[in-house]
């Protein structure tokens, strides 16, 4: 079966007469009354009126809806979904210290339930592609990465999981307890095995693996440099957390004699094959260095506000020409997986000191789509153009929340309260229809999430 062909799903679909089609292409084309033809998982035509050979297509009425490229989430920790609303008034290090022992109890049932909840939430917010950064691998618990890969295939999202890692436990001066860090050689061997098993480098790929030691305070310099070597040898991307808090900067200065971004630069961990979560505390020189190395940044405004970490210089990074995407980062520090809400948060927080220099609604949507695709190294998604994969989000703009927003229905998606996506196509396959998941049962996913989360909570209390 060709990519994008799913049993029981039509080969050709015409999404027609949309309120607007926002292409997010180089030219910034926006088509009022536009239509999109999907053929074998790709975009075959975008325009106004009827496409060639319009007979023999399934038709989806786009009236009252804005079509965007599917949103791309550039940073996440799906397993954390089941530990939301914990350590509510802690900064990053206190929050981590309280949660590490809870996360040490992770098992496959937890991972599976959390991934299904998190991926379903993302899909319903218009997200078609997501990464995940899983870095908790307690000894004797196999199958965690496999569980989330299965969940993504079930929900139907394009998936870029990172094989994360920690090898710097408390006894060696790191932050995490020794019980949840691994040996450096084990990490490297298991990471290589995961890439060889799962990574699909082909255009249109639904599954790619990245390499991602967790942070300077939980990964050794050796793990960082050898992870970069491994990723480059196998042609996969690199990810990590950096410059998230002032505490981290103090840690890096004390342990390494360098600020966080300088440390990464020193370790060979910047470049067009790397994207970094947070980048809150960057100097002007750091910003220039990120941009000149074409290193991507996953901007996570809600998590940074929740943990009191600070405000990332998103607009300055964009102005410098760095690839910038958005991450919901969580969901124990967000505590939601709503990527459209994240676009709104990014726009609002960029204006916190002055309206000048902040970003607008369209730019926020561009970061949430094209920007995220660039972070993940994808040139086949992120815009609605002929030949790209058919990852499309249709948002209703004719409901209560948008009454009065007639002046600009596209900007309204960011300015008004975020609403569920109406229809979502991933690789031409329908994942959401009329605001409901069609690939899985939302109530069953929610029920399983609540049940497993109660088990986690009771174990901690008992
Ligand atoms: Zn994170």
Short mmCIF file of C-alpha atoms and ligand atoms in Angstrom, two decimals:
data_model
loop_
_atom_site.label_atom_id
_atom_site.label_comp_id
_atom_site.label_asym_id
_atom_site.label_seq_id
_atom_site.Cartn_x
_atom_site.Cartn_y
_atom_site.Cartn_z
CA UNK A 1 0.00 0.00 0.00
CA UNK A 2 1.35 3.49 -0.87
CA UNK A 3 2.13 5.85 2.00
CA UNK A 4 -1.01 7.59 3.12
CA UNK A 5 -3.29 4.86 1.82
CA UNK A 6 -5.24 3.48 4.71
CA UNK A 7 -7.80 0.75 4.35
CA UNK A 8 -11.27 2.22 4.25
CA UNK A 9 -10.08 5.76 3.51
CA UNK A 10 -10.59 7.43 0.13
CA UNK A 11 -7.65 7.96 -2.20
CA UNK A 12 -8.73 11.45 -3.28
CA UNK A 13 -10.32 14.03 -0.98
CA UNK A 14 -11.29 17.60 -1.85
CA UNK A 15 -11.52 20.03 1.06
CA UNK A 16 -13.48 22.78 -0.62
CA UNK A 17 -14.64 26.36 -0.17
CA UNK A 18 -12.75 27.09 3.04
CA UNK A 19 -13.20 30.48 4.68
CA UNK A 20 -9.45 30.75 4.08
CA UNK A 21 -6.57 28.48 3.11
CA UNK A 22 -3.38 29.71 4.78
CA UNK A 23 -0.59 28.12 2.74
CA UNK A 24 2.34 29.19 4.97
CA UNK A 25 4.48 29.06 1.85
CA UNK A 26 7.37 31.46 1.12
CA UNK A 27 5.04 33.92 -0.56
CA UNK A 28 2.56 33.90 2.33
CA UNK A 29 -0.42 33.04 0.12
CA UNK A 30 -3.85 33.14 1.73
CA UNK A 31 -6.80 32.04 -0.39
CA UNK A 32 -10.27 33.21 0.50
CA UNK A 33 -12.72 30.49 -0.50
CA UNK A 34 -9.81 28.16 -1.23
CA UNK A 35 -9.83 24.41 -1.71
CA UNK A 36 -7.22 21.65 -1.31
CA UNK A 37 -7.08 18.37 -3.21
CA UNK A 38 -5.50 15.43 -1.38
CA UNK A 39 -4.28 12.51 -3.48
CA UNK A 40 -2.51 9.45 -2.07
CA UNK A 41 -1.44 11.27 1.08
CA UNK A 42 -0.07 14.33 -0.73
CA UNK A 43 -1.39 17.76 -1.62
CA UNK A 44 -2.15 17.52 -5.35
CA UNK A 45 -3.73 20.93 -5.92
CA UNK A 46 -4.49 24.15 -4.01
CA UNK A 47 -6.70 26.82 -5.51
CA UNK A 48 -10.11 28.44 -5.83
CA UNK A 49 -12.88 26.66 -7.72
CA UNK A 50 -12.77 23.08 -8.94
CA UNK A 51 -9.54 21.11 -9.41
CA UNK A 52 -8.90 19.10 -12.57
CA UNK A 53 -10.76 15.76 -12.63
CA UNK A 54 -12.91 16.77 -9.68
CA UNK A 55 -15.17 13.77 -10.19
CA UNK A 56 -14.29 10.64 -8.21
CA UNK A 57 -13.32 12.55 -5.09
CA UNK A 58 -14.64 12.47 -1.57
CA UNK A 59 -15.72 15.98 -0.62
CA UNK A 60 -15.24 17.73 2.72
CA UNK A 61 -17.12 20.99 3.09
CA UNK A 62 -14.67 23.65 4.30
CA UNK A 63 -17.21 26.46 4.60
CA UNK A 64 -16.84 28.32 7.89
CA UNK A 65 -13.39 26.85 8.51
CA UNK A 66 -9.80 28.06 8.16
CA UNK A 67 -7.33 25.53 6.73
CA UNK A 68 -3.80 25.58 8.12
CA UNK A 69 -0.88 23.23 7.66
CA UNK A 70 -1.04 20.78 10.58
CA UNK A 71 0.68 22.22 13.64
CA UNK A 72 4.07 20.74 14.59
CA UNK A 73 5.01 20.28 18.24
CA UNK A 74 8.76 20.61 18.75
CA UNK A 75 9.13 19.58 22.42
CA UNK A 76 7.21 17.27 24.74
CA UNK A 77 7.46 14.61 27.45
CA UNK A 78 4.38 12.47 26.95
CA UNK A 79 4.98 10.30 30.02
CA UNK A 80 4.55 13.39 32.23
CA UNK A 81 0.89 13.68 31.21
CA UNK A 82 -0.10 11.39 34.10
CA UNK A 83 1.69 13.56 36.69
CA UNK A 84 -0.01 16.88 36.00
CA UNK A 85 -0.65 19.43 38.73
CA UNK A 86 2.24 18.27 40.92
CA UNK A 87 4.95 20.44 42.52
CA UNK A 88 2.72 23.34 41.57
CA UNK A 89 4.71 26.11 43.20
CA UNK A 90 8.25 24.95 42.47
CA UNK A 91 10.88 26.17 40.05
CA UNK A 92 12.55 23.72 37.69
CA UNK A 93 15.05 22.10 40.08
CA UNK A 94 12.55 21.78 42.94
CA UNK A 95 9.89 20.50 40.54
CA UNK A 96 12.27 17.90 39.09
CA UNK A 97 13.50 16.83 42.53
CA UNK A 98 9.91 16.23 43.66
CA UNK A 99 8.93 14.39 40.47
CA UNK A 100 12.01 12.22 39.71
CA UNK A 101 11.09 9.63 42.39
CA UNK A 102 7.52 9.48 41.05
CA UNK A 103 8.74 9.04 37.46
CA UNK A 104 11.13 6.31 38.64
CA UNK A 105 8.01 4.10 38.88
CA UNK A 106 7.23 4.32 35.17
CA UNK A 107 6.18 1.13 33.38
CA UNK A 108 4.73 0.23 29.99
CA UNK A 109 1.10 0.63 31.08
CA UNK A 110 1.89 4.18 32.29
CA UNK A 111 3.81 5.08 29.14
CA UNK A 112 1.09 3.75 26.88
CA UNK A 113 -1.76 5.48 28.71
CA UNK A 114 0.14 8.77 28.94
CA UNK A 115 1.14 8.73 25.28
CA UNK A 116 -2.40 8.02 24.13
CA UNK A 117 -3.81 10.89 26.23
CA UNK A 118 -1.07 13.31 25.17
CA UNK A 119 -1.23 12.45 21.49
CA UNK A 120 -5.02 12.64 21.43
CA UNK A 121 -4.91 16.08 23.06
CA UNK A 122 -2.37 17.28 20.54
CA UNK A 123 -4.41 15.96 17.60
CA UNK A 124 -7.53 17.71 18.87
CA UNK A 125 -5.57 20.99 19.03
CA UNK A 126 -4.66 20.73 15.33
CA UNK A 127 -1.26 19.08 15.69
CA UNK A 128 -0.30 16.57 13.00
CA UNK A 129 3.38 16.00 13.88
CA UNK A 130 4.99 15.81 17.27
CA UNK A 131 8.28 14.96 18.83
CA UNK A 132 8.63 13.41 22.27
CA UNK A 133 11.62 13.54 24.59
CA UNK A 134 11.62 10.43 26.72
CA UNK A 135 14.62 10.24 29.03
CA UNK A 136 13.48 8.13 32.02
CA UNK A 137 14.58 4.52 31.49
CA UNK A 138 14.73 2.79 34.90
CA UNK A 139 16.58 -0.52 34.89
CA UNK A 140 14.48 -3.58 34.12
CA UNK A 141 11.65 -1.74 32.37
CA UNK A 142 11.84 -2.55 28.65
CA UNK A 143 9.33 -1.44 26.05
CA UNK A 144 8.85 2.24 26.91
CA UNK A 145 9.87 3.72 23.55
CA UNK A 146 7.99 0.93 21.79
CA UNK A 147 4.80 1.81 23.72
CA UNK A 148 4.80 5.41 22.54
CA UNK A 149 5.65 4.45 18.98
CA UNK A 150 2.61 2.15 18.99
CA UNK A 151 0.40 4.86 20.48
CA UNK A 152 1.40 7.36 17.76
CA UNK A 153 0.63 4.81 15.05
CA UNK A 154 -2.76 4.16 16.63
CA UNK A 155 -3.76 7.83 16.98
CA UNK A 156 -2.27 8.51 13.56
CA UNK A 157 0.22 11.34 14.21
CA UNK A 158 3.55 11.77 12.47
CA UNK A 159 6.04 11.03 15.23
CA UNK A 160 9.65 12.05 15.98
CA UNK A 161 10.42 10.48 19.37
CA UNK A 162 13.80 11.25 20.91
CA UNK A 163 15.69 8.44 22.57
CA UNK A 164 16.52 10.59 25.58
CA UNK A 165 18.97 9.72 28.33
CA UNK A 166 20.51 10.57 31.69
CA UNK A 167 23.86 9.25 32.97
CA UNK A 168 24.77 11.88 35.59
CA UNK A 169 23.18 10.88 38.89
CA UNK A 170 23.32 12.64 42.22
CA UNK A 171 26.38 10.71 43.43
CA UNK A 172 28.38 12.18 40.53
CA UNK A 173 27.11 15.73 41.01
CA UNK A 174 23.98 15.57 38.84
CA UNK A 175 20.39 16.37 39.83
CA UNK A 176 18.49 13.08 39.25
CA UNK A 177 18.62 10.18 41.72
CA UNK A 178 21.06 7.43 40.74
CA UNK A 179 18.15 4.97 40.45
CA UNK A 180 16.90 6.51 37.18
CA UNK A 181 20.15 7.16 35.34
CA UNK A 182 21.83 4.64 33.03
CA UNK A 183 25.43 3.79 32.22
CA UNK A 184 26.83 5.82 29.31
CA UNK A 185 27.65 2.77 27.19
CA UNK A 186 24.18 1.29 27.76
CA UNK A 187 22.56 4.54 26.63
CA UNK A 188 24.62 4.70 23.44
CA UNK A 189 23.99 1.04 22.57
CA UNK A 190 20.22 1.26 23.23
CA UNK A 191 19.97 4.53 21.30
CA UNK A 192 21.69 3.04 18.27
CA UNK A 193 19.42 -0.02 18.47
CA UNK A 194 16.32 2.21 18.58
CA UNK A 195 17.46 4.16 15.51
CA UNK A 196 18.20 0.98 13.56
CA UNK A 197 14.82 -0.47 14.51
CA UNK A 198 12.49 2.49 14.04
CA UNK A 199 14.04 5.38 12.11
CA UNK A 200 12.58 5.95 8.64
CA UNK A 201 14.56 8.62 6.74
CA UNK A 202 12.37 8.51 3.60
CA UNK A 203 10.32 11.52 2.44
CA UNK A 204 6.84 11.33 3.94
CA UNK A 205 8.20 9.36 6.89
CA UNK A 206 5.75 8.84 9.76
CA UNK A 207 8.48 7.86 12.26
CA UNK A 208 11.93 9.29 12.85
CA UNK A 209 14.15 8.91 15.90
CA UNK A 210 16.35 11.66 17.36
CA UNK A 211 19.14 11.43 19.95
CA UNK A 212 18.65 13.50 23.09
CA UNK A 213 20.71 13.46 26.30
CA UNK A 214 18.48 15.31 28.77
CA UNK A 215 20.38 18.36 30.08
CA UNK A 216 23.77 19.57 31.37
CA UNK A 217 22.74 18.67 34.93
CA UNK A 218 21.72 15.08 34.08
CA UNK A 219 24.09 14.04 31.26
CA UNK A 220 27.88 13.80 31.27
CA UNK A 221 30.06 15.61 28.76
CA UNK A 222 31.04 12.22 27.36
CA UNK A 223 27.40 11.29 26.75
CA UNK A 224 26.79 14.64 25.05
CA UNK A 225 29.76 14.37 22.67
CA UNK A 226 29.30 10.68 21.89
CA UNK A 227 25.57 11.18 21.35
CA UNK A 228 26.40 13.89 18.80
CA UNK A 229 28.88 11.54 17.10
CA UNK A 230 26.31 8.72 17.04
CA UNK A 231 23.58 10.95 15.60
CA UNK A 232 25.88 12.27 12.88
CA UNK A 233 27.17 8.81 12.02
CA UNK A 234 23.59 7.53 11.57
CA UNK A 235 22.17 10.71 10.01
CA UNK A 236 19.56 11.49 12.67
CA UNK A 237 18.83 14.71 14.55
CA UNK A 238 20.03 15.86 17.96
CA UNK A 239 17.99 17.46 20.71
CA UNK A 240 18.45 18.55 24.34
CA UNK A 241 17.25 21.06 26.94
CA UNK A 242 19.43 24.15 27.33
CA UNK A 243 19.47 27.57 29.02
CA UNK A 244 16.13 26.93 30.71
CA UNK A 245 16.80 28.57 34.10
CA UNK A 246 19.25 30.73 36.01
CA UNK A 247 19.91 27.70 38.28
CA UNK A 248 21.11 25.76 35.25
CA UNK A 249 23.38 28.61 34.22
CA UNK A 250 24.93 28.69 37.73
CA UNK A 251 25.38 24.90 37.59
CA UNK A 252 27.16 25.09 34.21
CA UNK A 253 29.43 27.93 35.29
CA UNK A 254 30.40 26.08 38.45
CA UNK A 255 30.87 22.62 36.92
CA UNK A 256 32.12 23.45 33.42
CA UNK A 257 33.28 27.07 33.65
CA UNK A 258 30.99 27.92 30.73
CA UNK A 259 27.48 29.25 30.26
CA UNK A 260 24.98 26.68 28.91
CA UNK A 261 25.08 27.62 25.23
CA UNK A 262 28.87 28.03 25.30
CA UNK A 263 29.05 24.53 26.74
CA UNK A 264 27.00 23.10 23.86
CA UNK A 265 29.14 24.97 21.35
CA UNK A 266 32.27 23.57 23.00
CA UNK A 267 30.81 20.03 22.81
CA UNK A 268 30.01 20.32 19.08
CA UNK A 269 26.31 20.33 19.87
CA UNK A 270 25.17 23.21 17.63
CA UNK A 271 24.30 22.97 13.95
CA UNK A 272 21.53 22.58 11.37
CA UNK A 273 20.91 19.00 12.60
CA UNK A 274 20.24 20.15 16.18
CA UNK A 275 17.22 21.71 17.84
CA UNK A 276 17.17 22.88 21.45
CA UNK A 277 14.34 23.19 23.96
CA UNK A 278 13.87 26.47 25.85
CA UNK A 279 16.86 28.81 25.18
CA UNK A 280 15.42 31.24 27.75
CA UNK A 281 18.66 32.69 29.09
CA UNK A 282 20.64 33.60 25.99
CA UNK A 283 23.04 36.51 25.60
CA UNK A 284 23.03 38.51 22.35
CA UNK A 285 26.12 36.59 21.35
CA UNK A 286 24.32 33.29 22.08
CA UNK A 287 21.41 34.36 19.87
CA UNK A 288 23.79 35.19 17.03
CA UNK A 289 25.57 31.86 17.49
CA UNK A 290 22.28 29.89 17.40
CA UNK A 291 21.29 31.70 14.21
CA UNK A 292 24.63 31.43 12.41
CA UNK A 293 24.78 27.67 13.11
CA UNK A 294 21.11 27.25 11.97
CA UNK A 295 20.37 25.51 15.25
CA UNK A 296 16.63 25.15 15.85
CA UNK A 297 14.86 26.33 19.00
CA UNK A 298 11.72 24.86 20.54
CA UNK A 299 10.10 27.82 22.27
CA UNK A 300 7.98 26.62 25.23
CA UNK A 301 6.36 29.75 26.68
CA UNK A 302 3.73 28.13 28.92
CA UNK A 303 6.15 25.75 30.63
CA UNK A 304 8.65 28.57 31.14
CA UNK A 305 5.95 30.72 32.76
CA UNK A 306 4.57 27.86 34.88
CA UNK A 307 8.00 27.08 36.34
CA UNK A 308 9.00 30.73 36.63
CA UNK A 309 11.98 30.07 34.36
CA UNK A 310 11.78 33.31 32.39
CA UNK A 311 10.77 34.43 28.91
CA UNK A 312 12.66 33.13 25.90
CA UNK A 313 13.77 35.69 23.30
CA UNK A 314 11.56 34.20 20.58
CA UNK A 315 11.24 37.39 18.51
CA UNK A 316 15.01 38.06 18.69
CA UNK A 317 15.78 34.51 17.57
CA UNK A 318 13.34 34.86 14.67
CA UNK A 319 14.81 38.23 13.72
CA UNK A 320 18.29 36.70 13.74
CA UNK A 321 17.07 34.03 11.33
CA UNK A 322 17.12 30.98 13.62
CA UNK A 323 14.56 28.21 12.97
CA UNK A 324 12.04 28.56 15.82
CA UNK A 325 9.18 26.16 16.59
CA UNK A 326 6.79 25.79 19.51
CA UNK A 327 6.71 23.11 22.20
CA UNK A 328 3.94 22.36 24.67
CA UNK A 329 6.66 20.78 26.86
CA UNK A 330 4.95 18.71 29.38
CA UNK A 331 2.51 17.93 30.43
CA UNK A 332 3.64 18.22 34.04
CA UNK A 333 4.84 21.78 33.47
CA UNK A 334 2.16 23.15 31.17
CA UNK A 335 -0.23 21.28 32.09
CA UNK A 336 -1.98 21.00 28.76
CA UNK A 337 -1.13 19.63 25.35
CA UNK A 338 -2.81 22.31 23.28
CA UNK A 339 -0.54 23.62 20.53
CA UNK A 340 -2.93 26.31 19.32
CA UNK A 341 -3.04 27.63 22.89
CA UNK A 342 0.76 27.63 22.82
CA UNK A 343 0.75 29.82 19.70
CA UNK A 344 -1.49 32.25 21.58
CA UNK A 345 0.77 32.15 24.62
CA UNK A 346 3.84 32.83 22.45
CA UNK A 347 2.20 35.83 20.80
CA UNK A 348 1.02 37.29 24.10
CA UNK A 349 4.24 36.77 26.05
CA UNK A 350 6.30 38.26 23.21
CA UNK A 351 4.46 41.52 23.92
CA UNK A 352 4.97 41.51 27.68
CA UNK A 353 7.21 44.57 27.85
CA UNK A 354 6.15 46.47 24.76
CA UNK A 355 4.00 45.97 21.70
CA UNK A 356 7.02 46.81 19.54
CA UNK A 357 9.12 43.73 18.94
CA UNK A 358 6.32 41.32 19.76
CA UNK A 359 5.04 38.85 17.18
CA UNK A 360 1.66 38.88 15.43
CA UNK A 361 -0.97 36.16 15.04
CA UNK A 362 0.19 35.03 11.61
CA UNK A 363 3.81 34.86 12.74
CA UNK A 364 2.76 32.78 15.76
CA UNK A 365 0.97 30.36 13.41
CA UNK A 366 4.02 30.30 11.14
CA UNK A 367 6.23 29.34 14.08
CA UNK A 368 3.69 26.66 15.07
CA UNK A 369 3.75 25.11 11.57
CA UNK A 370 6.76 25.84 9.33
CA UNK A 371 8.95 26.67 12.30
CA UNK A 372 8.28 23.34 13.99
CA UNK A 373 8.84 21.48 10.72
CA UNK A 374 12.23 23.19 10.36
CA UNK A 375 13.19 22.19 13.91
CA UNK A 376 12.44 18.57 13.05
CA UNK A 377 14.33 18.81 9.76
CA UNK A 378 11.26 18.29 7.57
CA UNK A 379 10.83 19.94 4.20
CA UNK A 380 7.82 17.81 3.23
CA UNK A 381 5.42 19.24 5.83
CA UNK A 382 4.70 22.65 7.41
CA UNK A 383 2.99 24.31 4.44
CA UNK A 384 0.03 23.69 2.15
CA UNK A 385 1.79 23.41 -1.22
CA UNK A 386 1.52 20.97 -4.09
CA UNK A 387 3.76 17.97 -3.47
CA UNK A 388 3.87 18.33 0.32
CA UNK A 389 2.36 15.66 2.53
CA UNK A 390 -1.34 16.25 3.21
CA UNK A 391 -1.12 17.30 6.87
CA UNK A 392 -4.03 19.70 7.21
CA UNK A 393 -5.92 21.24 10.14
CA UNK A 394 -9.36 22.77 9.63
CA UNK A 395 -10.54 25.10 12.39
CA UNK A 396 -14.14 26.30 12.59
CA UNK A 397 -14.42 30.06 12.80
CA UNK A 398 -18.19 30.33 12.74
CA UNK A 399 -18.92 29.38 16.35
CA UNK A 400 -19.56 31.38 19.50
CA UNK A 401 -15.91 32.15 20.26
CA UNK A 402 -15.46 33.82 16.86
CA UNK A 403 -18.69 35.80 16.60
CA UNK A 404 -17.41 39.35 16.16
CA UNK A 405 -14.04 38.30 14.76
CA UNK A 406 -15.16 38.75 11.15
CA UNK A 407 -12.40 41.31 10.54
CA UNK A 408 -9.73 38.62 10.39
CA UNK A 409 -10.81 34.99 10.89
CA UNK A 410 -7.20 33.73 10.58
CA UNK A 411 -5.84 36.03 13.28
CA UNK A 412 -8.92 35.12 15.34
CA UNK A 413 -7.54 31.60 15.75
CA UNK A 414 -4.75 33.08 17.88
CA UNK A 415 -6.47 36.09 19.43
CA UNK A 416 -9.69 34.36 20.50
CA UNK A 417 -9.97 31.43 22.91
CA UNK A 418 -8.44 28.28 21.37
CA UNK A 419 -11.03 25.79 20.18
CA UNK A 420 -10.76 22.17 19.13
CA UNK A 421 -9.79 21.47 15.57
CA UNK A 422 -12.79 20.55 13.39
CA UNK A 423 -11.06 18.17 10.97
CA UNK A 424 -7.50 16.88 10.90
CA UNK A 425 -5.72 15.01 8.11
CA UNK A 426 -2.31 13.41 8.60
CA UNK A 427 -0.67 12.13 5.43
CA UNK A 428 -4.11 12.39 3.87
CA UNK A 429 -5.66 10.17 6.50
CA UNK A 430 -8.49 11.60 8.53
CA UNK A 431 -7.66 11.63 12.26
CA UNK A 432 -10.32 14.07 13.52
CA UNK A 433 -13.79 14.59 12.07
CA UNK A 434 -16.24 17.18 13.39
CA UNK A 435 -14.15 17.66 16.53
CA UNK A 436 -13.99 13.93 17.32
CA UNK A 437 -11.06 11.55 17.04
CA UNK A 438 -11.86 8.91 14.45
CA UNK A 439 -8.79 6.71 14.98
CA UNK A 440 -9.50 5.89 18.63
CA UNK A 441 -12.14 6.35 21.32
CA UNK A 442 -11.51 9.54 23.25
CA UNK A 443 -13.55 8.42 26.27
CA UNK A 444 -11.62 5.15 26.51
CA UNK A 445 -8.30 7.01 26.31
CA UNK A 446 -9.40 9.44 29.01
CA UNK A 447 -10.71 6.60 31.20
CA UNK A 448 -7.45 4.70 30.92
CA UNK A 449 -5.48 7.87 31.70
CA UNK A 450 -7.48 8.56 34.85
CA UNK A 451 -7.23 4.93 36.00
CA UNK A 452 -3.45 4.67 35.57
CA UNK A 453 -2.88 8.12 37.10
CA UNK A 454 -4.88 7.07 40.19
CA UNK A 455 -2.66 3.99 40.48
CA UNK A 456 0.45 6.19 40.31
CA UNK A 457 -0.94 8.53 42.96
CA UNK A 458 -1.99 5.70 45.30
CA UNK A 459 1.40 4.02 45.00
CA UNK A 460 3.11 7.28 45.97
CA UNK A 461 0.78 7.75 48.95
CA UNK A 462 0.92 4.12 50.05
ZN1 LIG B 1 11.30 19.53 28.39
#
